[in-house]
Structure formats: C-alpha cells, structure tokens
GROMACS .gro file of C-alpha atoms in nm:
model
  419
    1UNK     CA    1  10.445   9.830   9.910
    2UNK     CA    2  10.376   9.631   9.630
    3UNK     CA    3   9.991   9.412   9.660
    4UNK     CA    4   9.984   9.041   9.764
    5UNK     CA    5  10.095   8.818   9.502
    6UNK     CA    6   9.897   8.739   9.167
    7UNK     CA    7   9.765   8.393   9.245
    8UNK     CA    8   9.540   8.169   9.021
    9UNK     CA    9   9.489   7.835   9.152
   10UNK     CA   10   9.403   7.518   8.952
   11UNK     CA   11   9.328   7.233   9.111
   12UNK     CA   12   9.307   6.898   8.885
   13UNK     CA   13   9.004   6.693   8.953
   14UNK     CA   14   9.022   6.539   9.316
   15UNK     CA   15   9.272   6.249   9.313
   16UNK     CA   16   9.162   6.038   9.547
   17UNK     CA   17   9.300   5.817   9.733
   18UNK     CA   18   9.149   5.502   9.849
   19UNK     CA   19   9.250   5.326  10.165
   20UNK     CA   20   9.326   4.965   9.941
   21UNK     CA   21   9.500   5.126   9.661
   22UNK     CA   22   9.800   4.932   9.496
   23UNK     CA   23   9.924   5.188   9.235
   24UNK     CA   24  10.217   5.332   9.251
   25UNK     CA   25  10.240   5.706   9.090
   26UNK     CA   26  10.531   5.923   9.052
   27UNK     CA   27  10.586   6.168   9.337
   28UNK     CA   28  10.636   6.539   9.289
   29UNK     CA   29  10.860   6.523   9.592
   30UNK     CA   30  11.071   6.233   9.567
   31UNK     CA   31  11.310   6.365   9.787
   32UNK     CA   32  11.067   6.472  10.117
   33UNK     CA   33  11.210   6.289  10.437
   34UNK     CA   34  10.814   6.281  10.533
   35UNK     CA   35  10.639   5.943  10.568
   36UNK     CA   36  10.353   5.879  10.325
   37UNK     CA   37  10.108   5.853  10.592
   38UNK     CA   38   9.820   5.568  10.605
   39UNK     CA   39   9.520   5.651  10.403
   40UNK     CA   40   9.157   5.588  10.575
   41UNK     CA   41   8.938   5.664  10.287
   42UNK     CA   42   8.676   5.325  10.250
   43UNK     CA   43   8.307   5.540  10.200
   44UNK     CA   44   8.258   5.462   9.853
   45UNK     CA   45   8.002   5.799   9.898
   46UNK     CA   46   8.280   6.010  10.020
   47UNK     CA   47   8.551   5.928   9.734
   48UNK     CA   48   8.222   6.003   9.491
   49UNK     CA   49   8.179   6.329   9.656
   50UNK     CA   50   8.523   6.453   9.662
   51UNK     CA   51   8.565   6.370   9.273
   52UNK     CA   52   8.263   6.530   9.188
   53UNK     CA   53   8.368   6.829   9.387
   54UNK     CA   54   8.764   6.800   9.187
   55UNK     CA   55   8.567   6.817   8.851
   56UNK     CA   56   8.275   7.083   8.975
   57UNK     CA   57   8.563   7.282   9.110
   58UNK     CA   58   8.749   7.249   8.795
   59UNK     CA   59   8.407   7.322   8.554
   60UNK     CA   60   8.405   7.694   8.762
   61UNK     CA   61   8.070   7.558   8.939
   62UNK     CA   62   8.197   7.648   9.332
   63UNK     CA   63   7.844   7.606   9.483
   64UNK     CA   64   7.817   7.257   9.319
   65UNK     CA   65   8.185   7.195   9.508
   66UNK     CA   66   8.082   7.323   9.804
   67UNK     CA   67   7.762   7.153   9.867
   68UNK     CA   68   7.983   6.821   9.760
   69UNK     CA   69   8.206   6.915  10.029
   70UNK     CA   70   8.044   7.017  10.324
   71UNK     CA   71   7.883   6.737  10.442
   72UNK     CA   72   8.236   6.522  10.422
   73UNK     CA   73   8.397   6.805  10.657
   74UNK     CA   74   8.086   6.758  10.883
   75UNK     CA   75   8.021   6.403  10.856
   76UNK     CA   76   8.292   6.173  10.718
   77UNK     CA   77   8.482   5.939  10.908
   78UNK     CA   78   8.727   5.960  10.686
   79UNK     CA   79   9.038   6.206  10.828
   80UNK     CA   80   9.189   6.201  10.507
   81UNK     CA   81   8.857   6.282  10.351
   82UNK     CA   82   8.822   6.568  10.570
   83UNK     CA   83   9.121   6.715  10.497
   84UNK     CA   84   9.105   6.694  10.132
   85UNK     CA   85   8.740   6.877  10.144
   86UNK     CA   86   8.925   7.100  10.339
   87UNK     CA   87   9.166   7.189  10.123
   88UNK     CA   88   8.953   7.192   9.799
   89UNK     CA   89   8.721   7.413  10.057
   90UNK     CA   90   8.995   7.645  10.131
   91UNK     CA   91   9.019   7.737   9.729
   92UNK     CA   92   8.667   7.776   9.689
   93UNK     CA   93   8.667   8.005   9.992
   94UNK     CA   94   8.912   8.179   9.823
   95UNK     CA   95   8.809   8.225   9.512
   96UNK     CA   96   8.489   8.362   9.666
   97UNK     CA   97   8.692   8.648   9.771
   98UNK     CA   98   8.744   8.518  10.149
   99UNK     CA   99   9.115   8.573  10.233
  100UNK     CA  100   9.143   8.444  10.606
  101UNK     CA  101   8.839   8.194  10.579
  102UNK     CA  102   9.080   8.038  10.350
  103UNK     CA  103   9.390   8.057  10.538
  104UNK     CA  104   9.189   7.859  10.830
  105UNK     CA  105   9.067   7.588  10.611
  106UNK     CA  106   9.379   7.552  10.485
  107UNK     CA  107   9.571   7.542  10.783
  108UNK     CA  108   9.325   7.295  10.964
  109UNK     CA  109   9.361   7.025  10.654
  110UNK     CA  110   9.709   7.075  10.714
  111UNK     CA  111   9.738   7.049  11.091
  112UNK     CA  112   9.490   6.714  10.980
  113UNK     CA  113   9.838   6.560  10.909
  114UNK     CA  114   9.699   6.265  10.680
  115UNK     CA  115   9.722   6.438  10.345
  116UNK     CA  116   9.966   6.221  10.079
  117UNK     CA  117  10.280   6.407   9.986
  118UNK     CA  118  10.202   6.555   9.664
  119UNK     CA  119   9.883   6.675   9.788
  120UNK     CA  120  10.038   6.820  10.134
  121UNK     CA  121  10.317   7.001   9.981
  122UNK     CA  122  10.079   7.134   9.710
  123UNK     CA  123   9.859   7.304   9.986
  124UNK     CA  124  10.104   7.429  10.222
  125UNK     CA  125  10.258   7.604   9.903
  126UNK     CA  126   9.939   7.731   9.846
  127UNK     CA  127   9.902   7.862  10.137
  128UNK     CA  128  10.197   8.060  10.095
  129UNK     CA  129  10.056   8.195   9.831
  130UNK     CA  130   9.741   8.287  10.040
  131UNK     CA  131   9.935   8.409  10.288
  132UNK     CA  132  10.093   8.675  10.094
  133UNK     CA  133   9.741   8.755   9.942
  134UNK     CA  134   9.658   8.810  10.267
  135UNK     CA  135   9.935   9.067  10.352
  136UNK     CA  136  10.098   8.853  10.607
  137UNK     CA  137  10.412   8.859  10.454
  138UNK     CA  138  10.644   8.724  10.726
  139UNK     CA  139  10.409   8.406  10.797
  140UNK     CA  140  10.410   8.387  10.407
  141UNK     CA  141  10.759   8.324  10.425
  142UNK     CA  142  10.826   8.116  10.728
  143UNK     CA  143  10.594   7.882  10.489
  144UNK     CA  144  10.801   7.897  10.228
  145UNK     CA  145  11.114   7.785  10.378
  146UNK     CA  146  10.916   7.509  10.531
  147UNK     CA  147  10.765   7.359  10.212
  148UNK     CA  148  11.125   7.392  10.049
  149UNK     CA  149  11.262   7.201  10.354
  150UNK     CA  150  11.060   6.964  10.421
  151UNK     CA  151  10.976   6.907  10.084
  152UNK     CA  152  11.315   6.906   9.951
  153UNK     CA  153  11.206   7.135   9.649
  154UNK     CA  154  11.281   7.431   9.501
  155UNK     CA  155  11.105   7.598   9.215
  156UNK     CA  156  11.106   7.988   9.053
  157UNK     CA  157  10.735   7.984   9.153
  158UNK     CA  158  10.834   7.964   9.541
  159UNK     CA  159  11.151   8.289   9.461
  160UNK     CA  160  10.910   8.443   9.338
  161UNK     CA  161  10.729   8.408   9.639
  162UNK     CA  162  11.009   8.495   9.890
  163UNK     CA  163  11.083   8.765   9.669
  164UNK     CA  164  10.734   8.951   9.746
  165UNK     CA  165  10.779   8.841  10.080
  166UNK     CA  166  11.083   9.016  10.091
  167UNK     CA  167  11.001   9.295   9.958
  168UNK     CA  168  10.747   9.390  10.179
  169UNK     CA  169  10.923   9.307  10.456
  170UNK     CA  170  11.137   9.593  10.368
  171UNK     CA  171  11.408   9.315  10.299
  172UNK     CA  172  11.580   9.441   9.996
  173UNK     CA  173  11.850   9.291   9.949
  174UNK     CA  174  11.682   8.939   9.997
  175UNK     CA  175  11.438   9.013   9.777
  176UNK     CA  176  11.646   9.091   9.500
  177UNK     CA  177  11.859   8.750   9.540
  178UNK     CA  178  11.541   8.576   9.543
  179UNK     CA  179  11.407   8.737   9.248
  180UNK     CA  180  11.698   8.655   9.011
  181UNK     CA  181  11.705   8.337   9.182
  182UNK     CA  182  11.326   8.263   9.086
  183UNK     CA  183  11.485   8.406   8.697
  184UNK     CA  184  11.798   8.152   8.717
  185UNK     CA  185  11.499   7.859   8.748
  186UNK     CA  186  11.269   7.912   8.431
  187UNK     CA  187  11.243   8.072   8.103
  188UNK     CA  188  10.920   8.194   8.133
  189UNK     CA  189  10.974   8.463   8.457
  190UNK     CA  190  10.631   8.626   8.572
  191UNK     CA  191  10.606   8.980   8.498
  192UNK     CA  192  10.533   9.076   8.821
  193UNK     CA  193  10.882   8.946   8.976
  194UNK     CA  194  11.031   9.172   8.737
  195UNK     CA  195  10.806   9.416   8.905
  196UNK     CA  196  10.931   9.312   9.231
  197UNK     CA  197  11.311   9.330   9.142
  198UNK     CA  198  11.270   9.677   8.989
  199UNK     CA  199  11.066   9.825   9.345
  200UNK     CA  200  11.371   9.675   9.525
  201UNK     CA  201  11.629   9.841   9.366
  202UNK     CA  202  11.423  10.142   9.360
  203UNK     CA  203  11.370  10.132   9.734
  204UNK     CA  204  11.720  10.030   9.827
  205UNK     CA  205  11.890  10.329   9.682
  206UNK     CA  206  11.952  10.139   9.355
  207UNK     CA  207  11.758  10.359   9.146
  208UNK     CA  208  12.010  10.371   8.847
  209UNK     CA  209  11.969  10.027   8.846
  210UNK     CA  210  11.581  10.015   8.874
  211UNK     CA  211  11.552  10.295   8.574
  212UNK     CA  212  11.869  10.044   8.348
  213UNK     CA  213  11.621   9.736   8.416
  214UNK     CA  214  11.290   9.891   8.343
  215UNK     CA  215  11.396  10.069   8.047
  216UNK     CA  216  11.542   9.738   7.932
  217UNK     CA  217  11.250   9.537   7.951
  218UNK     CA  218  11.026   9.769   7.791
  219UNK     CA  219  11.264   9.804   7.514
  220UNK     CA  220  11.212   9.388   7.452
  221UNK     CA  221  10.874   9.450   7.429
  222UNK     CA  222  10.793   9.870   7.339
  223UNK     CA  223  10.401   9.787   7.297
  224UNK     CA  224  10.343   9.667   7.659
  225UNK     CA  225  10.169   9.932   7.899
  226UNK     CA  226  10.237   9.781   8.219
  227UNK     CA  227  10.637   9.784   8.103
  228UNK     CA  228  10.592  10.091   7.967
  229UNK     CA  229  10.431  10.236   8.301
  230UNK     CA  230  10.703  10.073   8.527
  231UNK     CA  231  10.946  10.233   8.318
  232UNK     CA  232  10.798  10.588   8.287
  233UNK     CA  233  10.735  10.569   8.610
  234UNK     CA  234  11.063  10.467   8.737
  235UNK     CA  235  11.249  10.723   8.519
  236UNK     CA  236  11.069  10.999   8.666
  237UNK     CA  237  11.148  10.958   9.017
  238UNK     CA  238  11.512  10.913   8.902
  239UNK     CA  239  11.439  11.297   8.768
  240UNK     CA  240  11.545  11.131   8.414
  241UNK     CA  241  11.287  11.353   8.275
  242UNK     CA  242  11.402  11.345   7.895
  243UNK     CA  243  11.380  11.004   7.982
  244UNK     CA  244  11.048  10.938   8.120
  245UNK     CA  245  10.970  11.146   7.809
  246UNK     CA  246  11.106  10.942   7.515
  247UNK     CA  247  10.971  10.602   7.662
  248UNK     CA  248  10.633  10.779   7.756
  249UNK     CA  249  10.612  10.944   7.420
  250UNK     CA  250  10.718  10.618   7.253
  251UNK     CA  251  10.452  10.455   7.390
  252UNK     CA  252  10.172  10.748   7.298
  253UNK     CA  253  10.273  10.654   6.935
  254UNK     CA  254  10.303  10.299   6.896
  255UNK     CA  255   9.951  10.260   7.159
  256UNK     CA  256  10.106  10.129   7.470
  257UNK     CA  257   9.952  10.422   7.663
  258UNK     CA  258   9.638  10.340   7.761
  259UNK     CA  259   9.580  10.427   8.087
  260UNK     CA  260   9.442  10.802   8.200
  261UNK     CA  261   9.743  10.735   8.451
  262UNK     CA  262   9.985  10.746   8.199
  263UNK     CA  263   9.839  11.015   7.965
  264UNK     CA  264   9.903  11.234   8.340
  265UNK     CA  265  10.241  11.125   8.391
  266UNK     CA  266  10.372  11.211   8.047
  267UNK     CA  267  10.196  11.560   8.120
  268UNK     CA  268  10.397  11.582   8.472
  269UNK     CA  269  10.711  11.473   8.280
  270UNK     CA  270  10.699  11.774   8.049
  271UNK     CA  271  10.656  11.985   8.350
  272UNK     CA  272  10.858  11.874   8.580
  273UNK     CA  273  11.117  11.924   8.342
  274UNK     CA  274  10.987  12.259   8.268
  275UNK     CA  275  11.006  12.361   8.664
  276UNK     CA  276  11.385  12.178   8.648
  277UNK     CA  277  11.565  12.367   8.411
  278UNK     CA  278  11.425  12.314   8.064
  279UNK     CA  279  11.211  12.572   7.885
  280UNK     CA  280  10.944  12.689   8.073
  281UNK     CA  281  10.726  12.810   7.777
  282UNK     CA  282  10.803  12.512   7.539
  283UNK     CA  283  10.771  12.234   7.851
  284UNK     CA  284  10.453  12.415   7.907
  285UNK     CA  285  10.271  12.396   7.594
  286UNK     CA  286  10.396  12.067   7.537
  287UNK     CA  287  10.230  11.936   7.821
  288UNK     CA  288   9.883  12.108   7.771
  289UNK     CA  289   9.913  11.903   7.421
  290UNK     CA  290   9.926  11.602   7.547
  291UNK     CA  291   9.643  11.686   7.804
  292UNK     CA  292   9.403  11.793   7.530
  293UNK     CA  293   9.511  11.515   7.312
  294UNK     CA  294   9.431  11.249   7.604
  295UNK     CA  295   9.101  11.481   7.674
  296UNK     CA  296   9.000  11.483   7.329
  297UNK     CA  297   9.053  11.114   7.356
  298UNK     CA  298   8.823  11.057   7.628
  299UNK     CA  299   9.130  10.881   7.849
  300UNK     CA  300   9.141  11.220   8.066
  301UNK     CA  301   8.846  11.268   8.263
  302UNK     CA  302   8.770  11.567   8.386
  303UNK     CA  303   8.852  11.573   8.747
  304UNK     CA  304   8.945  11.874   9.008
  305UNK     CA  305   9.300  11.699   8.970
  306UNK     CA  306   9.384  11.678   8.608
  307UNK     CA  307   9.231  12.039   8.574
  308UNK     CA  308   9.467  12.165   8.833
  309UNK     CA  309   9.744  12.010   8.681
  310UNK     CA  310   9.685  12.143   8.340
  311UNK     CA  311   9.629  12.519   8.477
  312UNK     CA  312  10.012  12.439   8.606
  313UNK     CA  313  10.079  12.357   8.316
  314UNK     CA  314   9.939  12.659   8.140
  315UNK     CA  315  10.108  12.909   8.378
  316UNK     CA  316  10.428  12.772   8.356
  317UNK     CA  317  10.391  12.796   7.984
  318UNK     CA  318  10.273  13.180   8.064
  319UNK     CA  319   9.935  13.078   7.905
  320UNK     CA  320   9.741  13.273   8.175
  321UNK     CA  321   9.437  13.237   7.978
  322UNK     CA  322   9.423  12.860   7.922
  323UNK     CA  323   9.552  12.870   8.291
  324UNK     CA  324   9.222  13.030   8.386
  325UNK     CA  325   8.976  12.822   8.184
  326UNK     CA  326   9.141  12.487   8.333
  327UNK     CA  327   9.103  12.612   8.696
  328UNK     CA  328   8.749  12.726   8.620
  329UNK     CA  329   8.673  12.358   8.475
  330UNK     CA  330   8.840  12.255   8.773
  331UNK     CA  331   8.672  12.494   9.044
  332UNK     CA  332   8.344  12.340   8.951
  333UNK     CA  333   8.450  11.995   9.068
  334UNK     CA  334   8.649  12.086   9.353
  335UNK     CA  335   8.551  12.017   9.690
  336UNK     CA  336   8.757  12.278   9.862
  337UNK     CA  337   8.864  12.640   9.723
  338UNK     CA  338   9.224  12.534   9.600
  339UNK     CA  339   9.140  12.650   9.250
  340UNK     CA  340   8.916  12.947   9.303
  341UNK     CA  341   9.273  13.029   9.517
  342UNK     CA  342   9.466  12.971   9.216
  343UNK     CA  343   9.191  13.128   8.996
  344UNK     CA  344   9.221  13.445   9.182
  345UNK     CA  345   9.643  13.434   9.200
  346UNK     CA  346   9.567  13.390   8.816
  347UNK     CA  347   9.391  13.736   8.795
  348UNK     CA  348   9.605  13.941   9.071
  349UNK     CA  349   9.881  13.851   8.851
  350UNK     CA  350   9.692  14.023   8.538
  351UNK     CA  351   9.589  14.316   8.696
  352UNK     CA  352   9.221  14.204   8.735
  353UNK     CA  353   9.198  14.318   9.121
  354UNK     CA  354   8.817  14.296   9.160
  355UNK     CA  355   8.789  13.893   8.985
  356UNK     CA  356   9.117  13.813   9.206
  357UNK     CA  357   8.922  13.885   9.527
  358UNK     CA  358   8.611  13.748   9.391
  359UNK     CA  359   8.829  13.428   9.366
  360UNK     CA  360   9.014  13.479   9.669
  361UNK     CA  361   8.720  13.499   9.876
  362UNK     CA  362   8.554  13.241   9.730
  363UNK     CA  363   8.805  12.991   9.778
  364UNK     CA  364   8.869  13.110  10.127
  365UNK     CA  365   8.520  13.032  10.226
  366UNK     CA  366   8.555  12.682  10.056
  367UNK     CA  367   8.815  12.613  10.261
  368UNK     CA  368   9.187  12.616  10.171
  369UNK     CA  369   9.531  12.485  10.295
  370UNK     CA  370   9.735  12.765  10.270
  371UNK     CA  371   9.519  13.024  10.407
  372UNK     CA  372   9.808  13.275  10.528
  373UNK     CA  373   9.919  13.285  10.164
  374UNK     CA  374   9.585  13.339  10.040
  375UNK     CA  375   9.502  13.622  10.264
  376UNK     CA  376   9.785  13.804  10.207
  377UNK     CA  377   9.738  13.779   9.822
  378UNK     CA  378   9.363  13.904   9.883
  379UNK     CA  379   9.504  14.189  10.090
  380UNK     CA  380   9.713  14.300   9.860
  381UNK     CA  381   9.399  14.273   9.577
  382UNK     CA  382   9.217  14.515   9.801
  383UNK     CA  383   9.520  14.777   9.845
  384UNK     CA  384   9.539  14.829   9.501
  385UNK     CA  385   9.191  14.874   9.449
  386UNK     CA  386   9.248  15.162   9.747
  387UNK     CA  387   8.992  14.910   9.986
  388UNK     CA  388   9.252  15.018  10.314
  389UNK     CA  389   9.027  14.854  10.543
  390UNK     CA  390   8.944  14.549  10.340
  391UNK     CA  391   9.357  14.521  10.305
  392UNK     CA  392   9.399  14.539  10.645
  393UNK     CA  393   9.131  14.299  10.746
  394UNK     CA  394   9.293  13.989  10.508
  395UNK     CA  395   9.617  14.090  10.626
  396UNK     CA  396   9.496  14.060  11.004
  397UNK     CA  397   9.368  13.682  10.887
  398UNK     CA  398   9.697  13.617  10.737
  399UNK     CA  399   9.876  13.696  11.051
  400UNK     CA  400   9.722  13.379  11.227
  401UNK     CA  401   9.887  13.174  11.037
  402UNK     CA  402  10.212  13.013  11.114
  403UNK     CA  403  10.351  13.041  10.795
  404UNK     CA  404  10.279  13.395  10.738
  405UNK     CA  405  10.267  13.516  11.088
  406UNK     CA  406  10.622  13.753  11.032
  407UNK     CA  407  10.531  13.911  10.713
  408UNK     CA  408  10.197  14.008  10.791
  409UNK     CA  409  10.291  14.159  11.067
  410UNK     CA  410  10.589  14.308  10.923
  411UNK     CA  411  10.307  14.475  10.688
  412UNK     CA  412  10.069  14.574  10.932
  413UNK     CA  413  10.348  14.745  11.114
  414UNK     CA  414  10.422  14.954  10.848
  415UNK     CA  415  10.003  14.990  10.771
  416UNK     CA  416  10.031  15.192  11.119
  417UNK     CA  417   9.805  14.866  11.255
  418UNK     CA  418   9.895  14.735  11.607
  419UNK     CA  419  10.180  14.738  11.793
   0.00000   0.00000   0.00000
C-alpha cells in the first residue's frame, strides 16, 4: 500500500472577515449552491489575534499561533472566530505531527457551519488531505466527492487525491482513471501520482504496462533516483531482469543511484538473472562487483542481510571462498544461526567435514528455520568423518521435522536405527 499522501499546507495570513465588511472579493467557488453565511466577527481583539496567528503561522512560529489561538476557541463570542482558530489550529496540530488531533479540529470548525466559502471549501479539502495522511482512505474520499459537489470544483490536486484513495482501497481501476484524470488537469503532475498510476497497474495485473510507464518516465529524466528506483524496481518483479539491469546500471553511471536500496537491488538483479537462466558464474561475479563497489563506497553497510546476499552471490558464481568470508562478516551480525548454517553447507560442500559441523552446530544452537535440513547436512558431516553415532544422533533431530520427516527416516532405516 502506498503511504498517505505528501501534503504541505500553506495557509496565507488569516483573512478575516469582519461582521460590517462591504468588499466584495472574487470567490474561488463561484459556482457552490451554498449560501455565504452571516459573519459575527465585531471583537476588534479577536480579528487582531487571528491575523497575528495567519502571519505567525505563516513566519513557521506555531507556538506564537497557538497561544494567539487558543484563547479565541475558549473564549470568543465570535462562532466564526472560533471556527477559523479552529481551522488554523487544526494545521498547527498537524504540522506538530498530530494526525487525528487534527482531523477533530478540523471537523469541529467545519460542523461550526459559519466559515465563508473560500475558506470552508479550502478546509474540508484539507481535510481530505488529512484524512488520507491519516490512512482513512475511504472517509478521505467520501470528502472528496463532497467538496467537488458541493463546491462545484474540480482540480488535478483533488484526482490526485481520489487516486491514492483509490488505490488503497484496492480500487484499481478507479484509481487509474483518476490519476490520468488529475494528468488531463495540469502541466505540472506530482511525482507521486505517477507513483500511484504505476502501483495500480502493477497491482491490477497490468504489469507490462507499469514496467512501459516507469521506464518511460525515467527515460525523460535518467538522473532522477526516485524514477530510477520505481523503474528498477518495477522491472524486476516483471522478471525483466536485463531490464532492471540496464536502467539500474544506467543510473550507477550517470549518479542516480544513491540509495544502499538500490546499490542491493542491482546486486539481486544480476542474480536473479543468474538463478533464471543466464550465466551462473558471470551473473555471479558481476553482482559481488557491484556489492564491493557500493561497500567500498560506504552506501552498503554491513548488515547480516547484505552479507548473506553477497555469499549468494559468491556461490552462485562458484566463488566458495568469497562465499565464506561474506557469511563470516555476516555470522558476526546475525542474530540467529542462518549463516553459520550456510557457513557450514559452504565447507561440507569442500570437503572440510570437521569446520562444516563446527558451523552446523553452531548455527543450530543459534537457532535456525530450517532445522530438518540442517541436521541432516550435519549428519551427513559426521558420517564421513566415520562419527556413526554423532550421524545418527542429527539424523534422529532431523526426523522431527516436517519437512524432513520421510528422508530421515528413510536413512535411519537403512542405518539399522528404529523400526
């Protein structure tokens, strides 16, 4: 699921509204059906307090706004004035990192019911917005359609909205329409509904079409990470691999790739398309290249993870010694036994009985996933080094598991053990 929309708020110094005002100003909504309601605003205090709040707001000073504000929410006659603190209240609460504390302050200047158009349509918009933030996609929405019918408006800001909306409603189709809706209205899109539109095709089955797009937009632009990401990323679960490849390697060069995430998903690339049909040596060493180069670069930490991968890497490039020294490097920042497993695997396969079961039992007393497959490997570690009853012990422990259960057995049978 993609995260609640990108939202950043301004908010123009508080336009207040006095009760006796005789201007006349342009609406935003000149089409809304809804009344301009009667303003009660008189306190010469309270329309000093909400402007200096507007411009405090504005200046990034929230505890100035605040302090401006509270005492009209708790004091004022005003209901107009109330509402307005609210709503400049609800933004500060926001920005303060207070999701829901918004959404109520927002909703109850709302529900207030004296706010002018521009100024009501504004905020229920934003609370859209909010609402998305927020995760509640589906009351995000419903708010949506209301602002765009009551308000008679429609803008690629609100698509875009729908379209995230949408989208995490599981609503692909929708999403998509809304998305290239929200591109129809401007020629400035956001990034992120391209984002959007790409994730939907993805997750509707469309992934051709997801991989055409992203590759497309990072071609307009080949030195932007996030497009180059999207596309990589994309390509990959297509199982383009010579695909994720070229735009991944494209990027290495020209210094879109930035990210440690990316430096690992060029070195899955190469071998996943080792493990899928290409040259196992070649994909191999290729990948361990790029995992030095981003190591040597400091963008790969060292991590149990990337060390696991890059052992992979190594074996399936028949590198058993690199593949030894990465699972080391790994083992000692592990917090299971996964690599001293594959550390010991590493050395049965060389011949090196006594350091595989070393390994094997190590990791076994770590703790392991797989421990049936583990056993039976240290089992057969301690038959060749002629250890009968150490063999038969591991392959007793193997036979508890599920997933091992028959051929353990099988072998045990045959060891003259049991039944």
């Amino acid at each position: 699921m993609l995260a609640g929309a990108a939202l950043a708020f301004t908010i123009a110094a508080a336009p207040v509204h006095a009760a006796d005002s005789s201007k006349k100003q342009s609406s935003e909504y000149p089409n809304t059906t809804r009344a301009e309601p009667k303003l009660d605003l008189k306190s010469e205090k309270d329309q000093k307090a909400l402007q200096d709040a507007g411009e405090a707001f504005n200046n990034g000073d929230m505890a100035k706004a605040a302090q401006l504000l509270q005492p009209v929410i708790d004091k004022s006659d005003s209901k107009y004035a109330k509402a307005y603190a609210q709503y400049l209240m609800g933004n500060i609460t926001f920005k303060n990192g207070d999701t829901k504390g918004a959404i109520a302050q927002f909703k109850s200047s709302l529900d207030n019911g004296v706010l002018p158009n521009d100024t009501y349509f504004n905020e229920m918009f934003t609370l859209a917005q909010v609402l998305a933030a927020d995760e509640q996609y589906q009351a995000s929405l419903d708010t949506v359609a209301k602002w765009r019918d009551q308000g008679k408006k429609e803008t690629a800001d609100s698509y875009g909205v729908q379209g995230l909306d949408d989208y995490n409603l599981q609503k692909y189709p929708e999403a998509i329409a809304a998305i290239q809706k929200a591109k129809s209205l401007t020629d400035k899109p956001q990034n992120s509904w391209n984002q959007i539109l790409m994730a939907s095709y993805a997750d509707s089955g469309q992934g051709a079409d997801a991989a055409k797009m992203a590759q497309s937009e990072y071609e307009k632009n080949p030195t932007d990470s996030g497009l180059m990401h999207n596309a990589g990323a994309i390509l990959l679960q297509q199982q383009d691999y010579a695909g994720a490849i070229k735009v991944l390697e494209e990027g290495r060069t020209n210094g879109a790739m930035k990210d440690e995430a990316d430096w690992i998903l060029l070195v899955k690339a190469y071998l996943l398309q080792a493990q899928n049909g290409g040259d196992t040596k070649a994909g191999g060493a290729k990948a361990l290249a790029v995992f030095d180069d981003g190591t040597a670069k400091g963008v790969i930490k060292p991590s149990a993870a990337n060390y696991k991968l890059a052992g992979d890497a190594a074996m399936i490039g028949e590198n058993d010694a690199k593949a030894i020294g990465y699972y080391q490097k790994g083992a000692g920042l592990a917090s299971d036994g996964e690599l001293d497993v594959a550390l010991g695997k590493v050395y049965f396969q060389d011949q090196k009985f006594a350091e595989a079961k070393k390994y094997l039992t190590q990791g076994l007393g770590k703790g392991v996933q797989h421990k049936g497959q583990a056993y039976m490997v240290l089992a057969e570690a301690d038959r060749e080094m002629k250890d009968k009853p150490g063999a038969i012990t591991a392959m007793m422990e193997a036979a508890k598991d599920p997933d091992t259960a028959a051929k353990a057995k099988e072998w045990l049978r045959k060891a003259g053990v049991g039944k």
